[in-house]
Amino acid sequence: MKGSRKYWGRALEIAPSILTADFSNLADTLEEAVNAGINWIHMDVMDGNWVVNRTITFGPALIRAVRNRMGTEVFIDCHLMITNAEETWSQYVDAGVDLVIAHIEAVDNMGSLIKSLHDSGCQAGAVLNPDTPASSILPFLSQLDLVLVMSVVPGKGGQSFMPEVESKVRKFREAIDKQIAEGGRQTKLMIDGGIKHHNAAMVSEWGVDVAVVGSGLINDKASIKDNLTEINSAMGID
Ligand code: DX5
Ligand code: ZN
């Protein structure tokens, strides 16, 4: 359903991670995703230092190229798996993202980063690794536009889903629903890592609003459209 960049979409928004895409053909891949009904793109930034396997993916330059190609209709977030998000966040805002998602494990002052992002007109998200407790982010919840629960250890696409994050997801769902009921911010809840057609309905039931899907959507087994159809039909969405 085409909506404005701020429109959150249906019950479970699917946001492709492009890590498994052929970067030499990225524009066509993203065009295919949008034509298949995707409204949200998840850009995984790794600096070669922060993630355990020392991967480098891409930086602001590629994000700007994606924004220039995709126009302003598509919602773009960047998942910063980097050591210096507090110094470099504005490069991603300038590159055209709608939302910057920073790791609570990698920043010294999340409150100050959130304020800087909001002051720049960008939305602010916080992400936590599978073994990081919800208590690390709950104090910031009322200021956050999005909380991202990792269901894999950050570093690459194609990893196995970690179901042990269920209780954390449900804890955030409960806290966000309470916050909204009290007239607070409508913080979105996102999950990222190992989401496929066989577990999308499950995480939707846990209360996730947005699921990042990398290898489950962009792979050499089927088209993005067919993969998306399989995920949606597994959730009873035609
Ligand atoms: C991992 C990234 C994820 C990953 C998702 O560090 O943050 O976004 O690319 O890919 P899949 O869906 O294949 O696990
Ligand atoms: Zn990610």
GROMACS .gro file of C-alpha atoms and ligand atoms in nm:
model
  253
    1MET     CA    1   0.000   0.000   0.000
    2LYS     CA    2   0.169   0.320  -0.117
    3GLY     CA    3   0.187   0.569   0.164
    4SER     CA    4   0.388   0.874   0.254
    5ARG     CA    5   0.738   0.819   0.380
    6LYS     CA    6   0.606   0.840   0.735
    7TYR     CA    7   0.323   0.600   0.669
    8TRP     CA    8   0.398   0.284   0.869
    9GLY     CA    9   0.200   0.049   0.645
   10ARG     CA   10   0.005  -0.263   0.736
   11ALA     CA   11   0.008  -0.496   1.039
   12LEU     CA   12   0.362  -0.620   0.977
   13GLU     CA   13   0.576  -0.395   0.762
   14ILE     CA   14   0.851  -0.587   0.581
   15ALA     CA   15   1.177  -0.395   0.542
   16PRO     CA   16   1.439  -0.559   0.321
   17SER     CA   17   1.799  -0.566   0.432
   18ILE     CA   18   2.015  -0.536   0.122
   19LEU     CA   19   2.317  -0.727   0.254
   20THR     CA   20   2.245  -1.031   0.036
   21ALA     CA   21   2.175  -0.821  -0.274
   22ASP     CA   22   2.412  -0.801  -0.571
   23PHE     CA   23   2.550  -0.451  -0.511
   24SER     CA   24   2.638  -0.418  -0.879
   25ASN     CA   25   2.266  -0.445  -0.950
   26LEU     CA   26   2.130  -0.278  -0.636
   27ALA     CA   27   1.912  -0.016  -0.801
   28ASP     CA   28   1.722  -0.277  -1.001
   29THR     CA   29   1.684  -0.494  -0.691
   30LEU     CA   30   1.539  -0.206  -0.491
   31GLU     CA   31   1.311  -0.109  -0.779
   32GLU     CA   32   1.189  -0.472  -0.788
   33ALA     CA   33   1.124  -0.457  -0.414
   34VAL     CA   34   0.922  -0.135  -0.438
   35ASN     CA   35   0.724  -0.272  -0.732
   36ALA     CA   36   0.649  -0.578  -0.517
   37GLY     CA   37   0.497  -0.350  -0.252
   38ILE     CA   38   0.792  -0.267  -0.026
   39ASN     CA   39   0.778   0.081   0.133
   40TRP     CA   40   1.070   0.059   0.376
   41ILE     CA   41   1.439  -0.017   0.316
   42HIS     CA   42   1.682  -0.119   0.593
   43MET     CA   43   2.043  -0.017   0.530
   44ASP     CA   44   2.295  -0.213   0.735
   45VAL     CA   45   2.605  -0.001   0.796
   46MET     CA   46   2.909  -0.186   0.933
   47ASP     CA   47   3.248  -0.016   0.977
   48GLY     CA   48   3.476  -0.322   0.997
   49ASN     CA   49   3.533  -0.265   1.368
   50TRP     CA   50   3.216  -0.300   1.569
   51VAL     CA   51   3.064  -0.632   1.460
   52VAL     CA   52   3.236  -0.951   1.577
   53ASN     CA   53   3.331  -1.065   1.226
   54ARG     CA   54   3.479  -0.721   1.142
   55THR     CA   55   3.265  -0.678   0.829
   56ILE     CA   56   3.258  -0.358   0.625
   57THR     CA   57   2.939  -0.302   0.423
   58PHE     CA   58   2.884   0.057   0.305
   59GLY     CA   59   2.850   0.416   0.428
   60PRO     CA   60   2.657   0.736   0.359
   61ALA     CA   61   2.758   0.751  -0.009
   62LEU     CA   62   2.564   0.437  -0.098
   63ILE     CA   63   2.270   0.549   0.112
   64ARG     CA   64   2.260   0.879  -0.074
   65ALA     CA   65   2.267   0.693  -0.407
   66VAL     CA   66   1.976   0.476  -0.292
   67ARG     CA   67   1.777   0.781  -0.178
   68ASN     CA   68   1.845   0.961  -0.506
   69ARG     CA   69   1.730   0.659  -0.703
   70MET     CA   70   1.430   0.565  -0.488
   71GLY     CA   71   1.297   0.919  -0.447
   72THR     CA   72   1.119   1.041  -0.138
   73GLU     CA   73   0.831   0.793  -0.121
   74VAL     CA   74   1.032   0.507   0.026
   75PHE     CA   75   1.111   0.511   0.399
   76ILE     CA   76   1.482   0.445   0.457
   77ASP     CA   77   1.642   0.357   0.791
   78CYS     CA   78   2.007   0.294   0.865
   79HIS     CA   79   2.115   0.035   1.121
   80LEU     CA   80   2.449   0.167   1.249
   81MET     CA   81   2.678  -0.117   1.350
   82ILE     CA   82   2.970   0.121   1.392
   83THR     CA   83   3.198   0.248   1.671
   84ASN     CA   84   3.138   0.622   1.619
   85ALA     CA   85   2.766   0.677   1.564
   86GLU     CA   86   2.770   0.975   1.802
   87GLU     CA   87   3.026   1.150   1.581
   88THR     CA   88   2.897   1.050   1.238
   89TRP     CA   89   2.516   1.029   1.269
   90SER     CA   90   2.468   1.353   1.072
   91GLN     CA   91   2.632   1.200   0.763
   92TYR     CA   92   2.347   0.951   0.746
   93VAL     CA   93   2.085   1.221   0.798
   94ASP     CA   94   2.249   1.424   0.519
   95ALA     CA   95   2.251   1.112   0.300
   96GLY     CA   96   1.873   1.110   0.322
   97VAL     CA   97   1.766   0.851   0.579
   98ASP     CA   98   1.436   0.899   0.761
   99LEU     CA   99   1.548   0.709   1.072
  100VAL     CA  100   1.886   0.641   1.234
  101ILE     CA  101   1.900   0.328   1.452
  102ALA     CA  102   2.198   0.317   1.691
  103HIS     CA  103   2.321   0.030   1.910
  104ILE     CA  104   2.280   0.096   2.282
  105GLU     CA  105   2.600  -0.110   2.327
  106ALA     CA  106   2.795   0.129   2.105
  107VAL     CA  107   2.697   0.476   2.227
  108ASP     CA  108   2.789   0.663   2.545
  109ASN     CA  109   2.489   0.895   2.565
  110MET     CA  110   2.177   0.765   2.389
  111GLY     CA  111   1.963   1.049   2.524
  112SER     CA  112   2.186   1.309   2.369
  113LEU     CA  113   2.203   1.122   2.037
  114ILE     CA  114   1.823   1.099   2.024
  115LYS     CA  115   1.793   1.474   2.087
  116SER     CA  116   2.049   1.553   1.817
  117LEU     CA  117   1.863   1.336   1.569
  118HIS     CA  118   1.527   1.492   1.653
  119ASP     CA  119   1.673   1.843   1.636
  120SER     CA  120   1.796   1.760   1.286
  121GLY     CA  121   1.448   1.646   1.183
  122CYS     CA  122   1.539   1.277   1.173
  123GLN     CA  123   1.367   0.996   1.358
  124ALA     CA  124   1.564   0.816   1.630
  125GLY     CA  125   1.583   0.442   1.695
  126ALA     CA  126   1.776   0.228   1.941
  127VAL     CA  127   1.879  -0.132   1.881
  128LEU     CA  128   2.001  -0.402   2.119
  129ASN     CA  129   2.182  -0.729   2.066
  130PRO     CA  130   2.023  -1.063   2.157
  131ASP     CA  131   2.204  -1.076   2.493
  132THR     CA  132   2.143  -0.713   2.590
  133PRO     CA  133   1.853  -0.670   2.835
  134ALA     CA  134   1.549  -0.454   2.758
  135SER     CA  135   1.630  -0.249   3.069
  136SER     CA  136   1.916  -0.089   2.874
  137ILE     CA  137   1.670   0.087   2.642
  138LEU     CA  138   1.345   0.118   2.840
  139PRO     CA  139   1.456   0.448   3.007
  140PHE     CA  140   1.466   0.609   2.658
  141LEU     CA  141   1.143   0.457   2.528
  142SER     CA  142   0.933   0.774   2.552
  143GLN     CA  143   1.180   0.957   2.326
  144LEU     CA  144   1.232   0.675   2.071
  145ASP     CA  145   1.053   0.650   1.739
  146LEU     CA  146   1.163   0.285   1.710
  147VAL     CA  147   1.315   0.003   1.913
  148LEU     CA  148   1.494  -0.271   1.720
  149VAL     CA  149   1.539  -0.613   1.881
  150MET     CA  150   1.814  -0.815   1.712
  151SER     CA  151   1.726  -1.181   1.665
  152VAL     CA  152   2.076  -1.262   1.539
  153VAL     CA  153   2.420  -1.145   1.648
  154PRO     CA  154   2.493  -0.850   1.416
  155GLY     CA  155   2.747  -0.907   1.140
  156LYS     CA  156   2.591  -1.068   0.837
  157GLY     CA  157   2.275  -1.186   0.665
  158GLY     CA  158   2.157  -1.546   0.640
  159GLN     CA  159   2.197  -1.638   1.009
  160SER     CA  160   1.955  -1.853   1.213
  161PHE     CA  161   1.672  -1.686   1.403
  162MET     CA  162   1.717  -1.673   1.784
  163PRO     CA  163   1.372  -1.744   1.940
  164GLU     CA  164   1.504  -1.665   2.287
  165VAL     CA  165   1.440  -1.294   2.216
  166GLU     CA  166   1.063  -1.355   2.247
  167SER     CA  167   1.035  -1.240   2.609
  168LYS     CA  168   1.228  -0.921   2.530
  169VAL     CA  169   1.004  -0.844   2.231
  170ARG     CA  170   0.692  -0.899   2.443
  171LYS     CA  171   0.836  -0.679   2.720
  172PHE     CA  172   0.884  -0.392   2.473
  173ARG     CA  173   0.537  -0.453   2.323
  174GLU     CA  174   0.380  -0.424   2.668
  175ALA     CA  175   0.579  -0.110   2.754
  176ILE     CA  176   0.502   0.059   2.421
  177ASP     CA  177   0.130  -0.023   2.442
  178LYS     CA  178   0.123   0.128   2.793
  179GLN     CA  179   0.307   0.435   2.669
  180ILE     CA  180   0.063   0.481   2.378
  181ALA     CA  181  -0.239   0.423   2.605
  182GLU     CA  182  -0.111   0.709   2.823
  183GLY     CA  183  -0.091   0.937   2.520
  184GLY     CA  184   0.282   0.890   2.474
  185ARG     CA  185   0.492   0.843   2.163
  186GLN     CA  186   0.385   0.573   1.916
  187THR     CA  187   0.721   0.398   1.925
  188LYS     CA  188   0.753   0.127   1.659
  189LEU     CA  189   0.889  -0.220   1.742
  190MET     CA  190   1.119  -0.383   1.486
  191ILE     CA  191   1.292  -0.723   1.474
  192ASP     CA  192   1.594  -0.804   1.263
  193GLY     CA  193   1.767  -1.129   1.179
  194GLY     CA  194   1.659  -1.468   1.050
  195ILE     CA  195   1.302  -1.365   0.965
  196LYS     CA  196   1.151  -1.592   0.699
  197HIS     CA  197   0.805  -1.699   0.584
  198HIS     CA  198   0.797  -1.968   0.857
  199ASN     CA  199   0.839  -1.731   1.153
  200ALA     CA  200   0.695  -1.398   1.029
  201ALA     CA  201   0.347  -1.472   1.165
  202MET     CA  202   0.500  -1.572   1.499
  203VAL     CA  203   0.692  -1.247   1.546
  204SER     CA  204   0.386  -1.055   1.431
  205GLU     CA  205   0.189  -1.228   1.707
  206TRP     CA  206   0.464  -1.129   1.954
  207GLY     CA  207   0.371  -0.768   1.867
  208VAL     CA  208   0.639  -0.663   1.622
  209ASP     CA  209   0.539  -0.378   1.386
  210VAL     CA  210   0.827  -0.407   1.137
  211ALA     CA  211   1.035  -0.709   1.040
  212VAL     CA  212   1.366  -0.675   0.861
  213VAL     CA  213   1.405  -0.952   0.606
  214GLY     CA  214   1.732  -0.999   0.420
  215SER     CA  215   1.806  -1.342   0.278
  216GLY     CA  216   1.441  -1.441   0.311
  217LEU     CA  217   1.347  -1.175   0.057
  218ILE     CA  218   1.658  -1.122  -0.157
  219ASN     CA  219   1.802  -1.456  -0.264
  220ASP     CA  220   1.866  -1.660  -0.575
  221LYS     CA  221   1.585  -1.908  -0.505
  222ALA     CA  222   1.288  -1.688  -0.600
  223SER     CA  223   1.198  -1.332  -0.698
  224ILE     CA  224   1.142  -1.067  -0.431
  225LYS     CA  225   0.778  -1.060  -0.531
  226ASP     CA  226   0.738  -1.437  -0.483
  227ASN     CA  227   0.931  -1.431  -0.154
  228LEU     CA  228   0.716  -1.143  -0.028
  229THR     CA  229   0.398  -1.320  -0.137
  230GLU     CA  230   0.511  -1.630   0.055
  231ILE     CA  231   0.578  -1.425   0.370
  232ASN     CA  232   0.249  -1.236   0.345
  233SER     CA  233   0.043  -1.546   0.278
  234ALA     CA  234   0.207  -1.712   0.581
  235MET     CA  235   0.054  -1.421   0.776
  236GLY     CA  236  -0.279  -1.445   0.606
  237ILE     CA  237  -0.219  -1.127   0.408
  238ASP     CA  238  -0.312  -1.162   0.042
  239DX5     C1  239   2.272  -0.830   1.050
  239DX5     C2  240   2.180  -0.722   0.993
  239DX5     C3  241   2.047  -0.778   0.949
  239DX5     C4  242   2.060  -0.890   0.844
  239DX5     C5  243   1.925  -0.953   0.818
  239DX5     O1  244   2.382  -0.771   1.116
  239DX5     O2  245   2.158  -0.620   1.087
  239DX5     O3  246   1.968  -0.670   0.898
  239DX5     O4  247   2.115  -0.837   0.726
  239DX5     O5  248   1.944  -1.055   0.721
  239DX5     P1  249   1.866  -1.194   0.736
  239DX5     O6  250   1.718  -1.161   0.724
  239DX5     O7  251   1.916  -1.276   0.621
  239DX5     O8  252   1.901  -1.250   0.871
  240ZN      ZN  253   2.004  -0.477   1.034
   0.00000   0.00000   0.00000
